Amino acid sequence: MGLMVIFALTAILALYGAFTALRNKNFLGVGFALATVAVFGWFTVMTLLHHGFPAAH
């Protein structure tokens, strides 16, 4: 479950970074931030679906 929390925090912070980069018109930063949100968000959702919440052993 700890890994899912780390992935979720990374996705949330990357989403904030995407909005900040968009506000500053840094389009390369927006692209990398959205790619990070997509990858870590996907890992978070799939970990949640596969292992459940809280983690079931």
mmCIF file of N, CA, C and O in Angstrom:
data_model
loop_
_atom_site.group_PDB
_atom_site.id
_atom_site.type_symbol
_atom_site.label_atom_id
_atom_site.label_comp_id
_atom_site.label_asym_id
_atom_site.label_seq_id
_atom_site.Cartn_x
_atom_site.Cartn_y
_atom_site.Cartn_z
ATOM 1 N N MET A 1 0.819 -1.188 0.000
ATOM 2 C CA MET A 1 0.000 0.000 0.000
ATOM 3 C C MET A 1 0.863 1.253 0.000
ATOM 4 O O MET A 1 0.457 2.281 -0.533
ATOM 5 N N GLY A 2 2.044 1.170 0.575
ATOM 6 C CA GLY A 2 2.919 2.334 0.618
ATOM 7 C C GLY A 2 3.346 2.777 -0.770
ATOM 8 O O GLY A 2 3.474 3.976 -1.041
ATOM 9 N N LEU A 3 3.547 1.817 -1.661
ATOM 10 C CA LEU A 3 3.937 2.150 -3.027
ATOM 11 C C LEU A 3 2.819 2.915 -3.737
ATOM 12 O O LEU A 3 3.081 3.868 -4.475
ATOM 13 N N MET A 4 1.574 2.519 -3.484
ATOM 14 C CA MET A 4 0.444 3.209 -4.098
ATOM 15 C C MET A 4 0.353 4.648 -3.606
ATOM 16 O O MET A 4 0.045 5.560 -4.378
ATOM 17 N N VAL A 5 0.636 4.878 -2.347
ATOM 18 C CA VAL A 5 0.606 6.234 -1.798
ATOM 19 C C VAL A 5 1.688 7.093 -2.447
ATOM 20 O O VAL A 5 1.435 8.243 -2.819
ATOM 21 N N ILE A 6 2.866 6.535 -2.619
ATOM 22 C CA ILE A 6 3.956 7.273 -3.258
ATOM 23 C C ILE A 6 3.606 7.584 -4.708
ATOM 24 O O ILE A 6 3.833 8.704 -5.190
ATOM 25 N N PHE A 7 3.047 6.607 -5.434
ATOM 26 C CA PHE A 7 2.634 6.846 -6.815
ATOM 27 C C PHE A 7 1.557 7.925 -6.890
ATOM 28 O O PHE A 7 1.586 8.788 -7.768
ATOM 29 N N ALA A 8 0.591 7.888 -5.974
ATOM 30 C CA ALA A 8 -0.486 8.874 -5.986
ATOM 31 C C ALA A 8 0.049 10.272 -5.692
ATOM 32 O O ALA A 8 -0.351 11.245 -6.347
ATOM 33 N N LEU A 9 0.939 10.392 -4.736
ATOM 34 C CA LEU A 9 1.523 11.704 -4.430
ATOM 35 C C LEU A 9 2.336 12.235 -5.604
ATOM 36 O O LEU A 9 2.297 13.438 -5.906
ATOM 37 N N THR A 10 3.057 11.359 -6.276
ATOM 38 C CA THR A 10 3.820 11.773 -7.445
ATOM 39 C C THR A 10 2.897 12.270 -8.546
ATOM 40 O O THR A 10 3.161 13.300 -9.179
ATOM 41 N N ALA A 11 1.792 11.574 -8.771
ATOM 42 C CA ALA A 11 0.835 11.990 -9.798
ATOM 43 C C ALA A 11 0.190 13.325 -9.446
ATOM 44 O O ALA A 11 0.019 14.192 -10.315
ATOM 45 N N ILE A 12 -0.152 13.517 -8.182
ATOM 46 C CA ILE A 12 -0.771 14.780 -7.765
ATOM 47 C C ILE A 12 0.206 15.934 -7.898
ATOM 48 O O ILE A 12 -0.152 17.021 -8.392
ATOM 49 N N LEU A 13 1.439 15.731 -7.490
ATOM 50 C CA LEU A 13 2.441 16.799 -7.620
ATOM 51 C C LEU A 13 2.766 17.098 -9.081
ATOM 52 O O LEU A 13 3.008 18.248 -9.450
ATOM 53 N N ALA A 14 2.754 16.079 -9.928
ATOM 54 C CA ALA A 14 2.984 16.301 -11.354
ATOM 55 C C ALA A 14 1.819 17.062 -11.974
ATOM 56 O O ALA A 14 2.017 17.873 -12.883
ATOM 57 N N LEU A 15 0.613 16.816 -11.497
ATOM 58 C CA LEU A 15 -0.544 17.564 -11.983
ATOM 59 C C LEU A 15 -0.428 19.039 -11.610
ATOM 60 O O LEU A 15 -0.711 19.923 -12.435
ATOM 61 N N TYR A 16 0.008 19.309 -10.401
ATOM 62 C CA TYR A 16 0.267 20.691 -9.996
ATOM 63 C C TYR A 16 1.369 21.315 -10.860
ATOM 64 O O TYR A 16 1.266 22.466 -11.274
ATOM 65 N N GLY A 17 2.400 20.537 -11.135
ATOM 66 C CA GLY A 17 3.477 21.023 -11.989
ATOM 67 C C GLY A 17 3.011 21.309 -13.404
ATOM 68 O O GLY A 17 3.487 22.249 -14.040
ATOM 69 N N ALA A 18 2.076 20.509 -13.911
ATOM 70 C CA ALA A 18 1.539 20.749 -15.251
ATOM 71 C C ALA A 18 0.782 22.073 -15.299
ATOM 72 O O ALA A 18 0.928 22.841 -16.253
ATOM 73 N N PHE A 19 -0.029 22.341 -14.276
ATOM 74 C CA PHE A 19 -0.755 23.612 -14.246
ATOM 75 C C PHE A 19 0.191 24.796 -14.109
ATOM 76 O O PHE A 19 -0.004 25.835 -14.739
ATOM 77 N N THR A 20 1.230 24.632 -13.300
ATOM 78 C CA THR A 20 2.213 25.707 -13.144
ATOM 79 C C THR A 20 2.963 25.955 -14.447
ATOM 80 O O THR A 20 3.176 27.108 -14.840
ATOM 81 N N ALA A 21 3.354 24.888 -15.119
ATOM 82 C CA ALA A 21 4.068 25.033 -16.389
ATOM 83 C C ALA A 21 3.165 25.638 -17.456
ATOM 84 O O ALA A 21 3.619 26.441 -18.281
ATOM 85 N N LEU A 22 1.892 25.273 -17.444
ATOM 86 C CA LEU A 22 0.956 25.848 -18.405
ATOM 87 C C LEU A 22 0.761 27.343 -18.154
ATOM 88 O O LEU A 22 0.683 28.129 -19.098
ATOM 89 N N ARG A 23 0.703 27.715 -16.893
ATOM 90 C CA ARG A 23 0.566 29.131 -16.548
ATOM 91 C C ARG A 23 1.793 29.921 -16.997
ATOM 92 O O ARG A 23 1.676 31.084 -17.402
ATOM 93 N N ASN A 24 2.971 29.292 -16.935
ATOM 94 C CA ASN A 24 4.207 29.961 -17.361
ATOM 95 C C ASN A 24 4.493 29.777 -18.846
ATOM 96 O O ASN A 24 5.541 30.216 -19.326
ATOM 97 N N LYS A 25 3.605 29.107 -19.564
ATOM 98 C CA LYS A 25 3.733 28.822 -20.997
ATOM 99 C C LYS A 25 4.989 28.017 -21.317
ATOM 100 O O LYS A 25 5.664 28.252 -22.311
ATOM 101 N N ASN A 26 5.286 27.070 -20.459
ATOM 102 C CA ASN A 26 6.401 26.151 -20.653
ATOM 103 C C ASN A 26 5.811 24.837 -21.172
ATOM 104 O O ASN A 26 5.456 23.946 -20.407
ATOM 105 N N PHE A 27 5.708 24.725 -22.488
ATOM 106 C CA PHE A 27 4.974 23.602 -23.070
ATOM 107 C C PHE A 27 5.728 22.284 -22.977
ATOM 108 O O PHE A 27 5.105 21.223 -22.888
ATOM 109 N N LEU A 28 7.042 22.323 -22.978
ATOM 110 C CA LEU A 28 7.805 21.094 -22.780
ATOM 111 C C LEU A 28 7.582 20.561 -21.366
ATOM 112 O O LEU A 28 7.406 19.356 -21.164
ATOM 113 N N GLY A 29 7.555 21.464 -20.389
ATOM 114 C CA GLY A 29 7.266 21.068 -19.010
ATOM 115 C C GLY A 29 5.866 20.508 -18.860
ATOM 116 O O GLY A 29 5.646 19.560 -18.102
ATOM 117 N N VAL A 30 4.911 21.085 -19.585
ATOM 118 C CA VAL A 30 3.534 20.578 -19.553
ATOM 119 C C VAL A 30 3.499 19.160 -20.097
ATOM 120 O O VAL A 30 2.853 18.275 -19.522
ATOM 121 N N GLY A 31 4.206 18.922 -21.186
ATOM 122 C CA GLY A 31 4.220 17.589 -21.780
ATOM 123 C C GLY A 31 4.804 16.540 -20.852
ATOM 124 O O GLY A 31 4.228 15.457 -20.683
ATOM 125 N N PHE A 32 5.945 16.858 -20.243
ATOM 126 C CA PHE A 32 6.560 15.903 -19.329
ATOM 127 C C PHE A 32 5.713 15.697 -18.082
ATOM 128 O O PHE A 32 5.602 14.571 -17.575
ATOM 129 N N ALA A 33 5.097 16.751 -17.584
ATOM 130 C CA ALA A 33 4.261 16.625 -16.388
ATOM 131 C C ALA A 33 3.024 15.781 -16.683
ATOM 132 O O ALA A 33 2.627 14.943 -15.869
ATOM 133 N N LEU A 34 2.398 15.996 -17.839
ATOM 134 C CA LEU A 34 1.222 15.196 -18.178
ATOM 135 C C LEU A 34 1.586 13.738 -18.444
ATOM 136 O O LEU A 34 0.807 12.838 -18.123
ATOM 137 N N ALA A 35 2.759 13.502 -19.010
ATOM 138 C CA ALA A 35 3.217 12.128 -19.191
ATOM 139 C C ALA A 35 3.442 11.455 -17.831
ATOM 140 O O ALA A 35 3.091 10.280 -17.639
ATOM 141 N N THR A 36 3.988 12.199 -16.892
ATOM 142 C CA THR A 36 4.191 11.674 -15.541
ATOM 143 C C THR A 36 2.866 11.372 -14.865
ATOM 144 O O THR A 36 2.704 10.336 -14.217
ATOM 145 N N VAL A 37 1.897 12.287 -15.026
ATOM 146 C CA VAL A 37 0.567 12.057 -14.457
ATOM 147 C C VAL A 37 -0.053 10.801 -15.065
ATOM 148 O O VAL A 37 -0.642 9.982 -14.352
ATOM 149 N N ALA A 38 0.091 10.633 -16.366
ATOM 150 C CA ALA A 38 -0.499 9.464 -17.028
ATOM 151 C C ALA A 38 0.129 8.166 -16.519
ATOM 152 O O ALA A 38 -0.586 7.215 -16.179
ATOM 153 N N VAL A 39 1.441 8.117 -16.446
ATOM 154 C CA VAL A 39 2.124 6.879 -16.047
ATOM 155 C C VAL A 39 1.881 6.561 -14.575
ATOM 156 O O VAL A 39 1.442 5.462 -14.229
ATOM 157 N N PHE A 40 2.143 7.512 -13.703
ATOM 158 C CA PHE A 40 1.998 7.234 -12.277
ATOM 159 C C PHE A 40 0.531 7.136 -11.873
ATOM 160 O O PHE A 40 0.180 6.390 -10.960
ATOM 161 N N GLY A 41 -0.350 7.869 -12.533
ATOM 162 C CA GLY A 41 -1.779 7.721 -12.281
ATOM 163 C C GLY A 41 -2.266 6.337 -12.674
ATOM 164 O O GLY A 41 -3.055 5.719 -11.970
ATOM 165 N N TRP A 42 -1.782 5.843 -13.814
ATOM 166 C CA TRP A 42 -2.142 4.493 -14.264
ATOM 167 C C TRP A 42 -1.641 3.445 -13.265
ATOM 168 O O TRP A 42 -2.372 2.525 -12.906
ATOM 169 N N PHE A 43 -0.404 3.582 -12.809
ATOM 170 C CA PHE A 43 0.125 2.642 -11.827
ATOM 171 C C PHE A 43 -0.690 2.685 -10.539
ATOM 172 O O PHE A 43 -0.946 1.644 -9.925
ATOM 173 N N THR A 44 -1.107 3.877 -10.123
ATOM 174 C CA THR A 44 -1.902 4.005 -8.903
ATOM 175 C C THR A 44 -3.248 3.313 -9.049
ATOM 176 O O THR A 44 -3.664 2.540 -8.181
ATOM 177 N N VAL A 45 -3.926 3.555 -10.151
ATOM 178 C CA VAL A 45 -5.240 2.955 -10.363
ATOM 179 C C VAL A 45 -5.132 1.441 -10.473
ATOM 180 O O VAL A 45 -5.913 0.695 -9.874
ATOM 181 N N MET A 46 -4.154 0.955 -11.229
ATOM 182 C CA MET A 46 -4.028 -0.490 -11.405
ATOM 183 C C MET A 46 -3.606 -1.178 -10.095
ATOM 184 O O MET A 46 -4.061 -2.283 -9.807
ATOM 185 N N THR A 47 -2.753 -0.540 -9.311
ATOM 186 C CA THR A 47 -2.381 -1.111 -8.018
ATOM 187 C C THR A 47 -3.590 -1.155 -7.105
ATOM 188 O O THR A 47 -3.808 -2.140 -6.387
ATOM 189 N N LEU A 48 -4.399 -0.118 -7.128
ATOM 190 C CA LEU A 48 -5.605 -0.083 -6.311
ATOM 191 C C LEU A 48 -6.586 -1.173 -6.738
ATOM 192 O O LEU A 48 -7.164 -1.865 -5.899
ATOM 193 N N LEU A 49 -6.760 -1.359 -8.036
ATOM 194 C CA LEU A 49 -7.690 -2.376 -8.523
ATOM 195 C C LEU A 49 -7.178 -3.799 -8.288
ATOM 196 O O LEU A 49 -7.947 -4.703 -7.968
ATOM 197 N N HIS A 50 -5.877 -3.996 -8.463
ATOM 198 C CA HIS A 50 -5.316 -5.340 -8.355
ATOM 199 C C HIS A 50 -5.185 -5.792 -6.906
ATOM 200 O O HIS A 50 -5.496 -6.935 -6.582
ATOM 201 N N HIS A 51 -4.708 -4.910 -6.030
ATOM 202 C CA HIS A 51 -4.439 -5.292 -4.649
ATOM 203 C C HIS A 51 -5.523 -4.838 -3.686
ATOM 204 O O HIS A 51 -5.522 -5.272 -2.536
ATOM 205 N N GLY A 52 -6.392 -3.972 -4.088
ATOM 206 C CA GLY A 52 -7.446 -3.500 -3.206
ATOM 207 C C GLY A 52 -6.965 -2.427 -2.272
ATOM 208 O O GLY A 52 -5.791 -2.087 -2.200
ATOM 209 N N PHE A 53 -7.909 -1.874 -1.555
ATOM 210 C CA PHE A 53 -7.572 -0.845 -0.555
ATOM 211 C C PHE A 53 -8.363 -1.120 0.697
ATOM 212 O O PHE A 53 -9.596 -1.118 0.650
ATOM 213 N N PRO A 54 -7.815 -1.393 1.823
ATOM 214 C CA PRO A 54 -6.381 -1.570 2.044
ATOM 215 C C PRO A 54 -5.884 -2.872 1.424
ATOM 216 O O PRO A 54 -6.694 -3.702 1.008
ATOM 217 N N ALA A 55 -4.603 -3.027 1.390
ATOM 218 C CA ALA A 55 -4.000 -4.178 0.708
ATOM 219 C C ALA A 55 -4.490 -5.476 1.332
ATOM 220 O O ALA A 55 -4.411 -5.681 2.544
ATOM 221 N N ALA A 56 -5.026 -6.340 0.498
ATOM 222 C CA ALA A 56 -5.513 -7.642 0.949
ATOM 223 C C ALA A 56 -4.463 -8.699 0.611
ATOM 224 O O ALA A 56 -4.028 -8.819 -0.517
ATOM 225 N N HIS A 57 -4.061 -9.479 1.588
ATOM 226 C CA HIS A 57 -3.016 -10.486 1.355
ATOM 227 C C HIS A 57 -3.606 -11.823 1.151
ATOM 228 O O HIS A 57 -4.380 -12.403 1.669
#
